[in-house]
Short mmCIF file of C-alpha atoms in Angstrom, two decimals:
data_model
loop_
_atom_site.label_atom_id
_atom_site.label_comp_id
_atom_site.label_asym_id
_atom_site.label_seq_id
_atom_site.Cartn_x
_atom_site.Cartn_y
_atom_site.Cartn_z
CA MET A 8 15.69 -57.18 79.37
CA ARG A 9 16.94 -59.85 81.76
CA LEU A 10 19.90 -62.16 81.30
CA GLY A 11 18.97 -65.76 82.00
CA MET A 12 20.12 -69.30 81.27
CA LEU A 13 18.52 -72.56 80.17
CA THR A 14 19.06 -75.22 82.82
CA ALA A 15 19.33 -78.14 80.34
CA CYS A 16 23.13 -77.91 80.15
CA LEU A 17 23.39 -79.20 83.73
CA PRO A 18 21.06 -82.23 83.68
CA GLN A 19 22.58 -83.92 86.74
CA TRP A 20 22.24 -80.87 89.00
CA THR A 21 19.17 -80.18 91.09
CA LEU A 22 17.24 -77.00 90.40
CA ASP A 23 18.23 -75.73 93.85
CA ARG A 24 21.92 -76.13 93.01
CA ILE A 25 21.50 -74.48 89.61
CA ALA A 26 19.58 -71.56 91.10
CA GLY A 27 22.25 -70.95 93.72
CA TRP A 28 25.04 -71.10 91.15
CA ALA A 29 23.20 -68.92 88.61
CA ALA A 30 22.38 -66.19 91.12
CA ALA A 31 25.98 -66.11 92.35
CA ALA A 32 27.22 -65.93 88.74
CA GLY A 33 25.04 -62.90 88.02
CA PHE A 34 22.17 -64.42 86.04
CA GLU A 35 18.72 -63.00 86.65
CA ALA A 36 16.39 -65.70 85.34
CA LEU A 37 16.16 -69.42 84.64
CA GLU A 38 14.52 -71.10 81.66
CA VAL A 39 13.77 -74.39 83.37
CA ALA A 40 14.03 -77.73 81.54
CA VAL A 41 11.01 -79.91 82.32
CA TRP A 42 11.45 -83.14 80.36
CA PRO A 43 10.11 -86.25 82.11
CA SER A 44 12.62 -87.98 84.38
CA THR A 45 12.60 -90.90 81.92
CA GLY A 46 14.29 -88.63 79.40
CA GLY A 47 13.58 -89.00 75.71
CA ARG A 48 16.21 -86.83 74.08
CA ASP A 49 19.82 -87.53 74.99
CA TYR A 50 20.37 -84.08 76.47
CA ALA A 51 17.00 -83.69 78.15
CA ALA A 52 16.86 -82.52 81.74
CA ALA A 53 14.12 -82.90 84.35
CA HIS A 54 14.45 -79.98 86.76
CA LEU A 55 10.81 -79.76 87.84
CA PRO A 56 8.35 -82.68 88.11
CA VAL A 57 5.57 -80.99 86.13
CA ALA A 58 3.63 -84.23 85.65
CA ASP A 59 3.01 -84.38 89.39
CA PHE A 60 3.07 -80.76 90.49
CA GLY A 61 0.92 -80.29 93.55
CA PRO A 62 0.50 -77.34 95.92
CA GLN A 63 3.60 -78.26 97.96
CA ALA A 64 5.79 -78.27 94.84
CA VAL A 65 4.34 -74.91 93.83
CA GLU A 66 5.21 -73.33 97.18
CA GLU A 67 8.68 -74.90 97.30
CA THR A 68 9.47 -73.67 93.80
CA ARG A 69 8.28 -70.15 94.56
CA ALA A 70 10.34 -70.10 97.73
CA LEU A 71 13.43 -71.33 95.86
CA PHE A 72 13.25 -68.56 93.26
CA ASP A 73 12.48 -65.93 95.89
CA LYS A 74 15.45 -67.05 97.98
CA HIS A 75 17.84 -66.55 95.08
CA GLY A 76 16.16 -63.47 93.62
CA LEU A 77 15.60 -65.14 90.26
CA ALA A 78 12.76 -65.03 87.75
CA LEU A 79 11.41 -68.17 86.10
CA SER A 80 11.24 -67.00 82.49
CA ALA A 81 9.84 -70.11 80.76
CA PHE A 82 9.56 -73.88 80.83
CA ALA A 83 11.53 -75.80 78.21
CA TYR A 84 10.18 -79.04 76.75
CA TYR A 85 11.51 -79.22 73.21
CA GLU A 86 10.05 -82.36 71.66
CA ASN A 87 8.48 -83.41 68.36
CA ASN A 88 4.76 -82.67 68.52
CA LEU A 89 4.27 -84.22 65.07
CA HIS A 90 6.09 -87.45 65.86
CA PRO A 91 5.12 -90.21 63.38
CA ASP A 92 4.45 -92.77 66.14
CA PRO A 93 0.94 -91.96 67.45
CA ALA A 94 1.70 -93.32 70.91
CA ARG A 95 4.90 -91.29 71.23
CA ARG A 96 3.14 -88.18 69.93
CA GLU A 97 0.43 -88.58 72.55
CA GLU A 98 3.06 -88.95 75.30
CA ILE A 99 4.73 -85.75 74.16
CA GLN A 100 1.52 -83.75 73.99
CA THR A 101 0.33 -85.07 77.34
CA HIS A 102 3.57 -83.95 78.97
CA LEU A 103 3.30 -80.59 77.22
CA ARG A 104 -0.11 -80.14 78.85
CA HIS A 105 1.42 -81.04 82.23
CA ALA A 106 4.02 -78.33 81.67
CA ILE A 107 1.28 -75.84 80.81
CA ASP A 108 -0.63 -76.77 83.99
CA ALA A 109 2.50 -76.26 86.11
CA ALA A 110 3.18 -72.95 84.37
CA GLN A 111 -0.30 -71.78 85.25
CA ALA A 112 0.23 -72.77 88.90
CA LEU A 113 3.48 -70.81 89.09
CA GLY A 114 2.42 -67.86 86.97
CA VAL A 115 4.99 -68.71 84.27
CA ALA A 116 3.99 -67.01 81.03
CA TYR A 117 5.67 -69.29 78.49
CA VAL A 118 6.15 -72.98 77.73
CA GLY A 119 8.61 -73.76 74.95
CA THR A 120 8.44 -76.68 72.53
CA PHE A 121 8.94 -77.56 68.85
CA ILE A 122 6.48 -77.90 66.00
CA GLY A 123 8.49 -80.94 64.94
CA ARG A 124 7.82 -83.03 61.87
CA ASP A 125 6.61 -86.45 60.75
CA TRP A 126 9.66 -87.36 58.65
CA THR A 127 7.68 -90.01 56.74
CA LYS A 128 5.48 -87.32 55.14
CA SER A 129 5.94 -84.31 52.90
CA VAL A 130 6.32 -80.77 54.20
CA ALA A 131 2.87 -79.88 52.86
CA ASP A 132 1.30 -82.81 54.71
CA ASN A 133 3.11 -81.80 57.91
CA LEU A 134 1.88 -78.23 57.71
CA ALA A 135 -1.67 -79.51 57.31
CA GLU A 136 -1.19 -81.88 60.24
CA ALA A 137 0.14 -79.07 62.44
CA GLU A 138 -2.90 -77.00 61.54
CA ARG A 139 -5.01 -79.86 62.85
CA VAL A 140 -2.94 -80.54 66.00
CA PHE A 141 -1.84 -77.21 67.38
CA PRO A 142 -5.06 -75.20 67.77
CA ALA A 143 -6.20 -77.48 70.61
CA LEU A 144 -2.81 -77.12 72.35
CA VAL A 145 -2.85 -73.34 71.90
CA ASP A 146 -6.39 -73.18 73.29
CA TYR A 147 -5.42 -75.35 76.25
CA ALA A 148 -2.55 -73.00 77.04
CA GLY A 149 -4.57 -69.85 76.45
CA GLU A 150 -7.32 -70.96 78.81
CA ARG A 151 -4.62 -71.14 81.50
CA GLY A 152 -2.98 -67.81 80.73
CA VAL A 153 0.07 -69.43 79.09
CA ARG A 154 1.59 -68.91 75.64
CA ILE A 155 3.33 -71.70 73.71
CA ILE A 156 6.67 -70.53 72.31
CA ILE A 157 8.48 -72.32 69.50
CA GLU A 158 12.25 -72.27 69.07
CA ASN A 159 13.42 -71.82 65.49
CA CYS A 160 15.87 -74.73 65.63
CA VAL A 161 16.24 -76.71 62.40
CA MET A 162 16.51 -80.07 64.25
CA GLU A 163 18.12 -81.67 61.21
CA GLY A 164 19.20 -84.68 63.29
CA TRP A 165 15.56 -85.74 63.61
CA HIS A 166 15.29 -86.41 59.88
CA PRO A 167 16.93 -89.58 58.46
CA ASP A 168 18.33 -87.56 55.55
CA GLY A 169 19.28 -84.49 57.56
CA TYR A 170 16.46 -82.27 56.33
CA PRO A 171 14.68 -79.88 58.73
CA GLY A 172 12.97 -81.83 61.51
CA ASN A 173 11.25 -78.79 63.06
CA LEU A 174 9.12 -76.78 60.66
CA ALA A 175 9.74 -73.42 62.30
CA TYR A 176 13.21 -72.55 61.07
CA SER A 177 12.52 -69.58 58.74
CA PRO A 178 10.53 -66.34 58.79
CA GLU A 179 8.25 -67.82 56.13
CA LEU A 180 7.33 -70.62 58.54
CA TRP A 181 7.11 -68.24 61.49
CA GLU A 182 4.39 -66.31 59.69
CA TRP A 183 2.53 -69.57 59.13
CA MET A 184 2.80 -70.69 62.76
CA PHE A 185 1.84 -67.27 64.13
CA GLY A 186 -1.47 -67.86 62.40
CA LEU A 187 -1.93 -70.86 64.70
CA GLY A 188 -1.52 -68.68 67.80
CA LEU A 189 2.09 -69.60 68.52
CA TYR A 190 4.93 -67.32 69.60
CA LEU A 191 8.69 -67.38 69.06
CA ASN A 192 11.61 -68.28 71.31
CA TRP A 193 14.04 -66.53 68.97
CA ASP A 194 17.52 -68.07 68.60
CA PRO A 195 20.02 -66.37 66.26
CA SER A 196 22.43 -69.32 66.02
CA HIS A 197 20.14 -71.41 63.82
CA LEU A 198 19.38 -68.51 61.50
CA THR A 199 23.06 -67.80 60.99
CA TRP A 200 24.09 -71.20 59.67
CA ILE A 201 21.14 -71.43 57.27
CA GLY A 202 22.12 -68.10 55.73
CA ILE A 203 19.66 -65.71 57.37
CA ASP A 204 20.92 -62.53 59.07
CA PRO A 205 19.37 -62.82 62.54
CA VAL A 206 19.48 -59.08 63.20
CA GLU A 207 17.24 -58.44 60.20
CA THR A 208 14.56 -60.77 61.58
CA ILE A 209 14.03 -58.81 64.79
CA ALA A 210 12.10 -55.74 63.64
CA PRO A 211 9.53 -57.53 61.44
CA TYR A 212 8.61 -60.08 64.12
CA ILE A 213 9.22 -58.29 67.42
CA ASP A 214 5.56 -58.55 68.40
CA ARG A 215 5.94 -62.36 68.45
CA ILE A 216 9.45 -62.57 69.90
CA VAL A 217 8.49 -62.90 73.56
CA HIS A 218 11.56 -64.86 74.74
CA ALA A 219 15.03 -65.20 73.23
CA GLN A 220 17.89 -67.68 73.49
CA ALA A 221 21.52 -66.62 73.43
CA LYS A 222 23.53 -69.21 71.54
CA ASP A 223 26.39 -68.59 69.13
CA VAL A 224 27.58 -70.57 66.11
CA GLU A 225 31.01 -71.02 64.52
CA LEU A 226 31.16 -71.61 60.78
CA ASP A 227 33.96 -73.36 58.87
CA PRO A 228 33.86 -72.22 55.21
CA ALA A 229 36.70 -74.57 54.21
CA ALA A 230 34.74 -77.60 55.44
CA ARG A 231 31.63 -76.31 53.67
CA GLN A 232 33.65 -76.39 50.44
CA ARG A 233 33.97 -80.16 50.94
CA TYR A 234 30.50 -81.06 52.22
CA GLY A 235 28.25 -78.35 50.85
CA PHE A 236 25.48 -76.60 52.74
CA PHE A 237 23.70 -79.86 53.64
CA GLY A 238 26.79 -81.20 55.40
CA LYS A 239 28.27 -84.66 55.67
CA VAL A 240 26.60 -87.68 54.14
CA ASN A 241 28.55 -90.06 56.37
CA LYS A 242 28.05 -88.63 59.85
CA GLY A 243 29.78 -91.49 61.66
CA GLY A 244 26.72 -92.32 63.75
CA ASN A 245 26.13 -88.72 64.90
CA PRO A 246 23.09 -87.33 63.05
CA TRP A 247 23.84 -83.80 64.33
CA ASP A 248 27.33 -83.53 62.80
CA LEU A 249 27.05 -81.60 59.54
CA GLY A 250 30.80 -81.06 59.57
CA TRP A 251 31.05 -77.34 58.78
CA TRP A 252 29.56 -75.56 61.81
CA ARG A 253 29.16 -76.02 65.55
CA TYR A 254 27.39 -74.23 68.38
CA ARG A 255 29.40 -71.95 70.68
CA VAL A 256 28.64 -69.90 73.77
CA PRO A 257 28.04 -66.21 73.07
CA GLY A 258 31.26 -64.40 72.22
CA LEU A 259 33.04 -67.36 70.60
CA GLY A 260 31.20 -67.53 67.29
CA GLN A 261 30.03 -65.42 64.37
CA ILE A 262 27.12 -63.53 65.92
CA ASP A 263 27.43 -59.81 66.59
CA TRP A 264 25.85 -59.66 70.02
CA THR A 265 26.19 -55.88 70.24
CA ARG A 266 23.96 -55.53 67.17
CA VAL A 267 21.55 -58.22 68.40
CA VAL A 268 21.01 -56.68 71.82
CA ASP A 269 20.86 -53.14 70.43
CA ARG A 270 18.20 -54.12 67.90
CA LEU A 271 16.17 -55.95 70.57
CA TYR A 272 16.24 -52.80 72.71
CA GLU A 273 15.44 -50.58 69.72
CA HIS A 274 12.23 -52.47 69.05
CA GLY A 275 11.09 -52.75 72.65
CA PHE A 276 11.98 -56.30 73.67
CA THR A 277 11.58 -56.55 77.45
CA GLY A 278 11.78 -60.31 77.90
CA THR A 279 14.57 -62.68 78.88
CA LEU A 280 17.71 -63.35 76.86
CA SER A 281 18.47 -66.89 77.97
CA VAL A 282 21.88 -68.51 77.42
CA GLU A 283 21.55 -71.95 75.83
CA HIS A 284 24.88 -73.71 76.32
CA GLU A 285 25.56 -76.42 73.72
CA ASP A 286 29.23 -75.55 73.12
CA PRO A 287 31.32 -78.74 72.65
CA VAL A 288 34.54 -76.91 73.55
CA TRP A 289 33.14 -75.83 76.93
CA GLY A 290 31.30 -79.07 77.63
CA GLY A 291 31.92 -82.56 78.94
CA ASP A 292 32.03 -81.92 82.67
CA ASP A 293 30.51 -79.54 85.19
CA GLU A 294 33.59 -77.34 85.51
CA ARG A 295 33.87 -76.70 81.79
CA ILE A 296 30.12 -76.20 81.39
CA THR A 297 30.04 -73.57 84.14
CA GLN A 298 33.11 -71.89 82.67
CA GLY A 299 31.24 -71.68 79.37
CA LEU A 300 28.33 -70.03 81.15
CA HIS A 301 30.74 -67.53 82.71
CA ILE A 302 32.09 -66.71 79.22
CA ALA A 303 28.54 -66.12 77.99
CA HIS A 304 27.79 -63.91 80.98
CA ARG A 305 30.95 -61.83 80.45
CA THR A 306 29.99 -61.36 76.81
CA LEU A 307 26.37 -60.37 77.31
CA ARG A 308 26.13 -58.65 80.69
CA PRO A 309 27.91 -55.44 79.59
CA LEU A 310 25.44 -55.07 76.72
CA LEU A 311 22.33 -55.12 78.92
CA VAL A 312 21.06 -52.05 80.74
CA HIS A 313 21.29 -52.52 84.50
#
């Protein structure tokens, strides 16, 4: 198992700068954010130009990772592949194919994205739509030796009423999406706040957990007494603020990382455990973000076999 980090937390840094910092800080791999430079999501990062990724870019990227002794564990492009606007959906899926092409050129095994959801339709209609949409994407990836991995984030901020905006948040839905040929970028933080013990999801699905994200979550039971499980109704303009939980870097939340890592080892996980830093306490500027990454590293590194 390797300890890596997702580059999206440092959107203004170049990949060269991130790689140098990460190697010096003791990380072994990068999960590289590959949103288009035009953005899309407010925290998207464009660390490789996958839409225009010619032979020179391939060689430069290989040389960069070799220089710093890092692995490139996956590409990250987490967008809504069931977006209700047909034009926007096509943009997203076109860029996903660009990411798959670049992954093939670099020998990267995984490209991460979301199932997503058309929030104007029922869950049943969305599942049927995904069954229509995803086989072609899975085939496109498979023909190029790449697997599409789905993060189990709820993405409640994508839905106007705060309902799940990414239909991959539970083991029930994982079993459905595995039938479409998709794999899992397993993240315990999302499971924890929706009431699922993340440790208990490892053994049953280890054959599909090919990449994992290390993100913690802090729960506030007193606030939940006021808002309920579904969180605030009046979010003050921030659709992501449910009011009773927040993301933290590993070691500062509820997750028992000793149990998580032990169970991953027990069941033969040999992939990358990639720190995803979305901690508001250790955010806001580069110094605090990198300090948060150091905290995550100090928490996780002793648990991994050298």
